[in-house]
XYZ file of C-alpha atoms in Angstrom:
447
model
C 24.323 -0.258 19.188
C 26.760 -1.199 18.286
C 26.865 -3.673 15.006
C 30.380 -4.403 14.876
C 30.526 -8.237 15.841
C 27.180 -9.101 14.700
C 27.610 -6.956 10.962
C 29.875 -9.226 8.913
C 28.501 -12.063 10.323
C 24.543 -11.661 9.331
C 25.583 -10.340 5.758
C 27.615 -13.053 5.146
C 24.527 -15.019 5.976
C 22.051 -12.922 3.859
C 24.961 -13.292 0.732
C 24.739 -16.810 1.379
C 20.312 -17.027 1.799
C 20.000 -14.678 -1.102
C 19.819 -16.189 -4.373
C 17.416 -19.189 -2.445
C 14.929 -15.945 -0.947
C 14.730 -14.853 -4.665
C 13.913 -18.428 -6.070
C 10.954 -18.356 -2.540
C 10.183 -15.484 -3.824
C 9.865 -16.165 -7.735
C 7.195 -19.004 -6.434
C 5.188 -17.011 -4.446
C 4.150 -14.178 -7.316
C 3.356 -17.127 -9.690
C 0.672 -17.350 -6.913
C -2.477 -15.260 -8.203
C -3.456 -14.154 -4.910
C -5.344 -11.497 -5.765
C -7.591 -10.776 -3.495
C -10.212 -8.458 -5.047
C -11.160 -11.626 -7.987
C -8.866 -14.131 -6.459
C -10.125 -16.329 -3.458
C -9.182 -19.750 -4.576
C -5.227 -18.553 -5.213
C -5.989 -16.236 -1.877
C -6.001 -19.795 -0.182
C -3.220 -21.300 -1.912
C -1.168 -17.980 -1.095
C -2.039 -18.261 2.633
C -1.332 -21.852 3.091
C 2.208 -21.505 0.754
C 3.307 -18.471 3.462
C 2.753 -20.762 6.612
C 4.444 -24.139 5.022
C 7.182 -21.576 4.498
C 7.407 -20.580 8.222
C 7.201 -24.148 9.721
C 9.844 -24.755 7.265
C 12.055 -21.670 8.268
C 11.619 -22.739 12.171
C 7.987 -21.620 13.204
C 6.756 -24.040 16.103
C 3.505 -23.360 14.506
C 1.552 -21.591 12.015
C -1.710 -21.035 11.219
C -4.033 -20.092 8.925
C -6.937 -17.938 9.722
C -9.869 -16.339 9.572
C -12.543 -13.758 10.923
C -16.243 -12.665 9.744
C -16.217 -14.281 6.307
C -13.489 -12.277 5.629
C -10.029 -13.527 3.461
C -7.025 -15.767 5.537
C -4.100 -14.226 7.900
C -1.103 -16.507 8.284
C 0.615 -16.378 12.010
C 3.331 -17.643 13.183
C 5.465 -17.898 15.855
C 8.739 -18.536 17.375
C 9.242 -17.786 21.108
C 10.974 -15.531 23.072
C 13.728 -17.019 25.128
C 13.544 -16.354 28.124
C 13.512 -11.151 29.350
C 13.909 -10.793 25.112
C 11.093 -8.862 23.509
C 9.267 -9.887 21.631
C 8.633 -8.738 17.367
C 5.794 -8.504 14.996
C 6.681 -8.573 11.840
C 4.373 -7.786 9.404
C 2.979 -7.835 5.876
C 0.415 -8.912 2.911
C 0.238 -11.515 0.697
C -2.298 -10.228 -1.725
C -2.264 -8.605 -5.010
C -3.706 -6.305 -7.213
C -5.284 -7.309 -10.575
C -2.580 -7.064 -12.896
C -4.991 -4.039 -15.686
C -3.871 -5.353 -19.509
C -1.549 -7.807 -19.870
C -0.846 -6.956 -23.422
C 0.484 -3.857 -21.971
C 3.399 -6.102 -19.225
C 6.721 -6.876 -20.900
C 7.228 -10.016 -19.452
C 4.292 -12.583 -17.921
C 2.497 -10.147 -14.695
C 2.715 -13.528 -12.381
C 6.032 -14.971 -14.232
C 8.815 -13.635 -12.070
C 11.534 -12.224 -14.774
C 14.983 -10.850 -13.855
C 16.108 -7.635 -16.032
C 19.643 -5.783 -14.943
C 19.210 -5.728 -11.332
C 15.119 -5.803 -11.086
C 12.431 -8.581 -10.491
C 9.511 -8.131 -12.573
C 6.292 -9.459 -11.787
C 3.019 -8.685 -9.968
C 3.982 -8.382 -6.424
C 7.426 -8.718 -6.542
C 7.456 -5.176 -4.597
C 4.241 -5.033 -3.244
C 4.171 -6.673 -0.823
C 5.339 -10.200 -1.516
C 9.014 -8.927 -1.307
C 8.130 -7.712 2.021
C 6.725 -11.440 2.727
C 10.249 -13.038 1.829
C 12.086 -10.182 4.189
C 11.095 -11.590 6.714
C 11.067 -15.704 6.470
C 15.056 -14.601 5.187
C 15.462 -12.700 8.173
C 14.450 -15.242 10.707
C 16.837 -17.942 8.514
C 19.790 -16.013 8.872
C 19.079 -16.717 12.778
C 19.051 -20.152 11.322
C 14.933 -20.409 12.052
C 16.519 -19.719 16.052
C 15.778 -15.597 16.357
C 17.655 -14.111 19.575
C 14.493 -12.106 20.502
C 10.996 -13.846 19.935
C 8.574 -13.171 16.757
C 4.985 -13.549 15.535
C 4.798 -13.036 11.549
C 1.421 -11.915 10.819
C 1.046 -12.192 6.330
C -2.506 -10.369 6.120
C -4.566 -11.743 2.599
C -7.213 -8.340 2.864
C -5.423 -5.773 2.016
C -5.400 -4.786 -1.497
C -8.811 -4.434 -0.611
C -9.020 -2.573 2.895
C -8.519 -5.067 5.569
C -12.297 -5.196 6.340
C -11.573 -8.218 8.707
C -8.500 -7.719 10.099
C -9.603 -5.494 12.961
C -11.569 -9.466 14.197
C -9.005 -11.177 13.269
C -6.948 -8.653 15.257
C -9.116 -9.093 18.417
C -10.042 -12.493 18.087
C -6.419 -13.223 17.942
C -5.250 -10.158 20.415
C -2.920 -12.969 22.694
C -1.438 -14.030 19.319
C -0.564 -11.098 18.471
C 0.761 -8.523 21.316
C 4.282 -7.804 20.752
C 6.886 -4.787 21.716
C 7.685 -3.970 18.643
C 5.929 -3.886 14.677
C 7.521 -4.453 11.695
C 5.297 -3.213 9.033
C 7.336 -4.061 5.801
C 4.723 -2.014 2.638
C 5.656 1.159 2.298
C 8.279 2.553 -0.191
C 11.567 3.843 0.076
C 13.129 7.273 -0.531
C 15.310 6.180 -3.500
C 17.243 3.201 -4.955
C 19.757 2.472 -2.711
C 18.303 5.058 0.163
C 16.411 3.627 2.608
C 13.396 5.351 4.376
C 11.077 5.146 7.728
C 7.472 5.994 6.601
C 6.102 8.626 9.835
C 2.886 9.288 8.044
C 0.603 7.816 5.416
C -2.955 9.115 4.256
C -6.217 7.030 5.085
C -8.352 5.691 2.012
C -12.070 6.321 1.314
C -14.623 6.158 -1.476
C -17.906 5.798 -2.515
C -20.300 5.286 -6.382
C -22.313 8.336 -7.822
C -25.255 7.763 -9.860
C -26.799 10.291 -11.953
C -30.019 10.372 -14.090
C -31.553 13.022 -15.863
C -34.459 11.034 -18.092
C -36.309 8.152 -17.459
C -34.840 6.614 -20.978
C -32.037 7.105 -24.045
C -33.290 9.585 -26.051
C -32.480 10.493 -29.878
C -29.313 12.600 -29.649
C -30.868 15.191 -32.742
C -33.979 14.934 -31.442
C -33.749 16.237 -28.673
C -30.081 16.738 -28.399
C -29.877 20.971 -27.128
C -32.335 21.051 -24.339
C -32.342 17.691 -22.765
C -29.346 16.904 -20.544
C -27.583 14.118 -21.031
C -26.265 11.942 -18.082
C -22.214 11.973 -19.041
C -22.247 15.834 -19.195
C -24.083 16.131 -15.903
C -21.578 13.428 -14.598
C -18.259 15.470 -16.258
C -20.261 18.699 -14.939
C -20.336 17.476 -11.357
C -16.680 15.566 -10.847
C -15.408 18.856 -12.054
C -16.667 20.855 -9.426
C -14.326 18.475 -7.198
C -11.288 21.098 -8.173
C -10.796 24.636 -8.159
C -9.513 25.987 -11.290
C -6.003 25.292 -9.908
C -6.415 21.775 -9.293
C -6.749 21.773 -5.302
C -9.748 20.237 -3.909
C -12.299 22.012 -3.891
C -14.642 20.091 -0.921
C -15.232 21.374 1.907
C -14.860 20.394 5.188
C -11.406 17.795 5.237
C -8.613 17.647 7.022
C -5.037 18.370 6.189
C -2.394 18.046 8.475
C 0.656 19.690 8.667
C 3.275 20.321 5.800
C 5.858 17.714 4.894
C 9.348 19.132 6.208
C 11.207 17.325 3.129
C 11.307 19.112 -0.368
C 10.610 16.406 -3.207
C 12.170 18.067 -6.488
C 9.980 18.547 -9.142
C 12.480 16.585 -11.333
C 12.449 13.504 -9.451
C 8.201 13.682 -9.723
C 8.567 14.470 -13.786
C 10.857 11.495 -14.219
C 9.265 8.869 -11.576
C 5.855 9.847 -12.876
C 6.192 9.506 -16.806
C 3.854 12.418 -17.000
C 3.346 13.831 -20.928
C 5.116 16.813 -21.915
C 3.369 20.013 -21.529
C 0.805 18.419 -18.424
C 0.594 20.604 -15.542
C 0.912 19.037 -12.454
C -2.507 19.580 -10.666
C -2.892 21.742 -7.301
C -0.146 24.585 -5.592
C 2.438 23.755 -3.601
C 5.428 21.630 -2.112
C 4.751 18.323 -3.710
C 5.540 16.357 -1.123
C 2.382 17.905 0.580
C -0.106 17.666 -2.320
C 1.234 13.233 -2.023
C 1.581 12.839 2.005
C -0.154 15.863 4.208
C -2.959 17.026 1.704
C -6.561 14.727 1.092
C -6.911 14.057 -2.493
C -9.426 13.131 -4.781
C -9.547 11.032 -7.851
C -12.137 9.979 -10.098
C -11.724 5.660 -10.241
C -14.085 4.942 -12.788
C -16.956 5.746 -15.116
C -19.816 3.703 -16.592
C -21.699 4.671 -19.086
C -21.655 3.953 -22.958
C -18.501 2.825 -24.030
C -17.314 4.042 -27.806
C -17.557 1.095 -29.487
C -21.357 0.468 -28.963
C -21.902 4.781 -29.359
C -25.047 5.557 -30.964
C -27.542 8.939 -31.164
C -29.344 8.937 -28.290
C -28.835 10.951 -24.927
C -27.676 8.848 -22.220
C -30.157 8.355 -19.143
C -28.152 7.445 -16.549
C -24.116 7.209 -15.773
C -22.051 6.221 -12.373
C -18.590 7.026 -11.235
C -16.135 5.711 -8.130
C -14.321 8.478 -6.684
C -11.928 7.640 -4.273
C -10.571 9.467 -1.413
C -7.021 10.169 -0.196
C -7.560 11.158 3.845
C -4.527 13.562 5.015
C -2.665 12.143 8.614
C -4.968 12.959 11.579
C -8.004 12.855 9.583
C -10.898 11.377 9.807
C -11.781 8.958 7.322
C -15.443 8.229 7.471
C -15.791 12.498 8.338
C -14.173 13.092 5.413
C -16.187 10.872 3.179
C -19.347 12.031 4.330
C -18.029 15.587 3.302
C -17.599 14.174 0.261
C -20.260 12.774 -0.476
C -22.346 15.840 0.842
C -21.122 17.669 -1.809
C -21.840 15.356 -4.597
C -25.081 15.675 -3.495
C -25.310 19.325 -3.136
C -23.713 20.600 -6.282
C -25.958 18.438 -8.383
C -25.987 20.373 -12.190
C -29.613 20.704 -14.273
C -31.535 19.577 -10.649
C -30.048 15.971 -11.921
C -31.374 13.293 -9.506
C -28.568 11.467 -7.571
C -27.631 8.879 -5.376
C -24.322 8.633 -3.395
C -22.903 5.039 -1.865
C -20.160 4.540 0.322
C -17.670 2.109 0.229
C -14.910 0.835 2.873
C -12.778 3.922 4.035
C -9.594 2.987 5.853
C -7.970 5.578 8.337
C -4.657 6.991 8.058
C -1.716 7.033 10.379
C 0.703 8.598 12.226
C 4.065 6.894 12.873
C 6.545 8.537 15.447
C 10.159 7.192 14.631
C 11.167 8.055 18.542
C 12.022 5.506 21.007
C 15.108 3.366 21.910
C 13.771 0.438 19.688
C 13.392 2.919 17.235
C 16.769 3.378 17.698
C 18.336 0.349 16.927
C 16.810 0.396 14.125
C 17.882 3.804 12.803
C 21.918 2.375 13.454
C 20.261 -0.967 11.459
C 19.772 1.187 8.860
C 23.002 2.457 8.722
C 25.425 -0.852 9.068
C 23.479 -1.741 6.407
C 22.625 0.806 3.729
C 25.320 3.118 4.310
C 23.404 6.074 5.797
C 20.026 7.004 8.258
C 16.474 6.072 6.623
C 15.264 9.692 5.345
C 11.875 9.858 7.101
C 9.507 10.615 5.027
C 5.199 10.294 4.263
C 4.133 8.220 1.978
C 0.554 8.828 0.413
C -0.135 4.953 0.179
C -2.777 3.776 3.026
C -2.485 0.894 5.053
C -5.547 1.074 7.303
C -3.665 -2.118 9.550
C -1.114 0.290 11.408
C -3.793 2.103 12.844
C -5.554 -0.505 14.244
C -2.799 -2.072 15.506
C -1.683 0.709 17.258
C -4.883 0.928 18.793
C -4.718 -3.054 19.342
C -1.493 -2.306 21.228
C -0.543 1.207 21.895
C 2.739 0.338 24.134
C 4.172 -1.054 21.327
C 6.557 0.495 18.705
C 5.890 0.595 14.996
C 8.311 0.953 12.833
C 7.224 1.428 8.701
C 9.945 0.231 6.430
C 9.859 -0.751 3.249
C 11.649 -3.172 0.215
C 10.686 -0.700 -2.562
C 11.651 2.720 -4.223
C 10.204 4.626 -6.844
C 10.469 2.886 -9.274
C 8.491 -0.696 -8.637
C 5.821 0.798 -10.038
C 3.368 -1.152 -7.127
C -0.167 -1.695 -8.531
C 0.908 -0.720 -12.110
C 2.703 -2.061 -15.052
C 6.040 -4.295 -14.923
C 5.801 -3.559 -10.613
C 9.678 -4.634 -9.840
C 11.893 -4.981 -7.272
C 15.310 -3.834 -6.605
C 16.937 -7.049 -5.585
C 20.322 -4.675 -4.179
C 17.779 -3.012 -2.136
C 15.722 -5.922 -1.106
C 19.414 -8.117 0.499
C 20.094 -4.771 2.223
C 16.550 -4.662 3.477
C 16.673 -8.581 4.487
C 19.687 -7.727 6.562
C 18.423 -4.951 7.613
C 16.051 -6.651 9.923
C 18.275 -9.568 10.811
C 20.219 -6.476 12.224
C 17.178 -5.361 14.186
C 15.940 -8.711 15.274
C 19.995 -8.362 16.845
C 19.231 -5.066 18.290
C 16.515 -5.430 19.569
C 18.126 -8.397 22.275
C 20.797 -6.636 23.677
């Protein structure tokens, strides 16, 4: 694909629209659309996206919901005769902020520092929402192909009703190409397409050793307390090297790229002297193998501690499922492990949480080649084909619903974006390149 004629025109248009894109992103970031905590904010954000789609030339923009779930926005720019339809996906819900005092600026106030825009949702994934809208504005709301904009608001809680939405609105969502702008680029200034994603699942384990708490001096050393028993149970999830020790979990083929340790050290800000978990290539451990994390523990807070032996303790364990695995089966293997490795004969109850499928997304075919050349034109380099440890279960749902569609998993973020964390941010130069790439993809697929 030759973008010689399209590139200067679209680059100039994106440059013209860039300040407005940042302003629109800032306005959406101010809406506290935390799907786990604030349904009113989610509804407000969905309506704002629908309004923005209409302002960008959509023939229709509808807020929909199914199965009692949170809303999604579906908007259409109908295809000219003989042209394909491209589905542009992103999500408008965000994670909670955590301890606001640890942020360097207000989480829901977009703040520019240097070349980065800081605030919750800047990178994950309101930047993706605005990149779609701005790419459409580059054609003055009349793209040369059909476009469907699909913005959900449940991604951060596992997309529980998205399967129902896809089933109920399948005809409205049907497309030849699906662009999912919700991953991470290889580096700042260096784009990627994601070809594998891990799935996600979790469970809560509750462990009891006593009918009621006991005096720690009177009975300590004889009766096992629930918190110590929980620590011993959770320690069985990994072996002495830090590798996952749960039998029956799926692993995929090794990654095809190396992840330099020094880069990983910089990105993670791991403390001096702290060892890495597990053995082998970091890319394999993050992308192609399962991982287990203790996400939370319910026990007596230190500030409220008295000299008693806790009778009960609860913990939430998170599982990342390797590409090609079955999230439900792997979750059951984890739960079996927890039930059968309980120390001291303690009573245990394990409750499953949500399970989201991993993804395998080949970057191949004529539409992928057009996208590859669009990246090269916009960024000056072809995208790195990489995996990611994060999960986007909706991708598998879309692949099942539209098996003939080419799926492209792109990004507006980089490894410094701190998605889900403190001081989340978006690099504005990369944001502009991501918009230009998408505009070129739409132009190229019309040819």
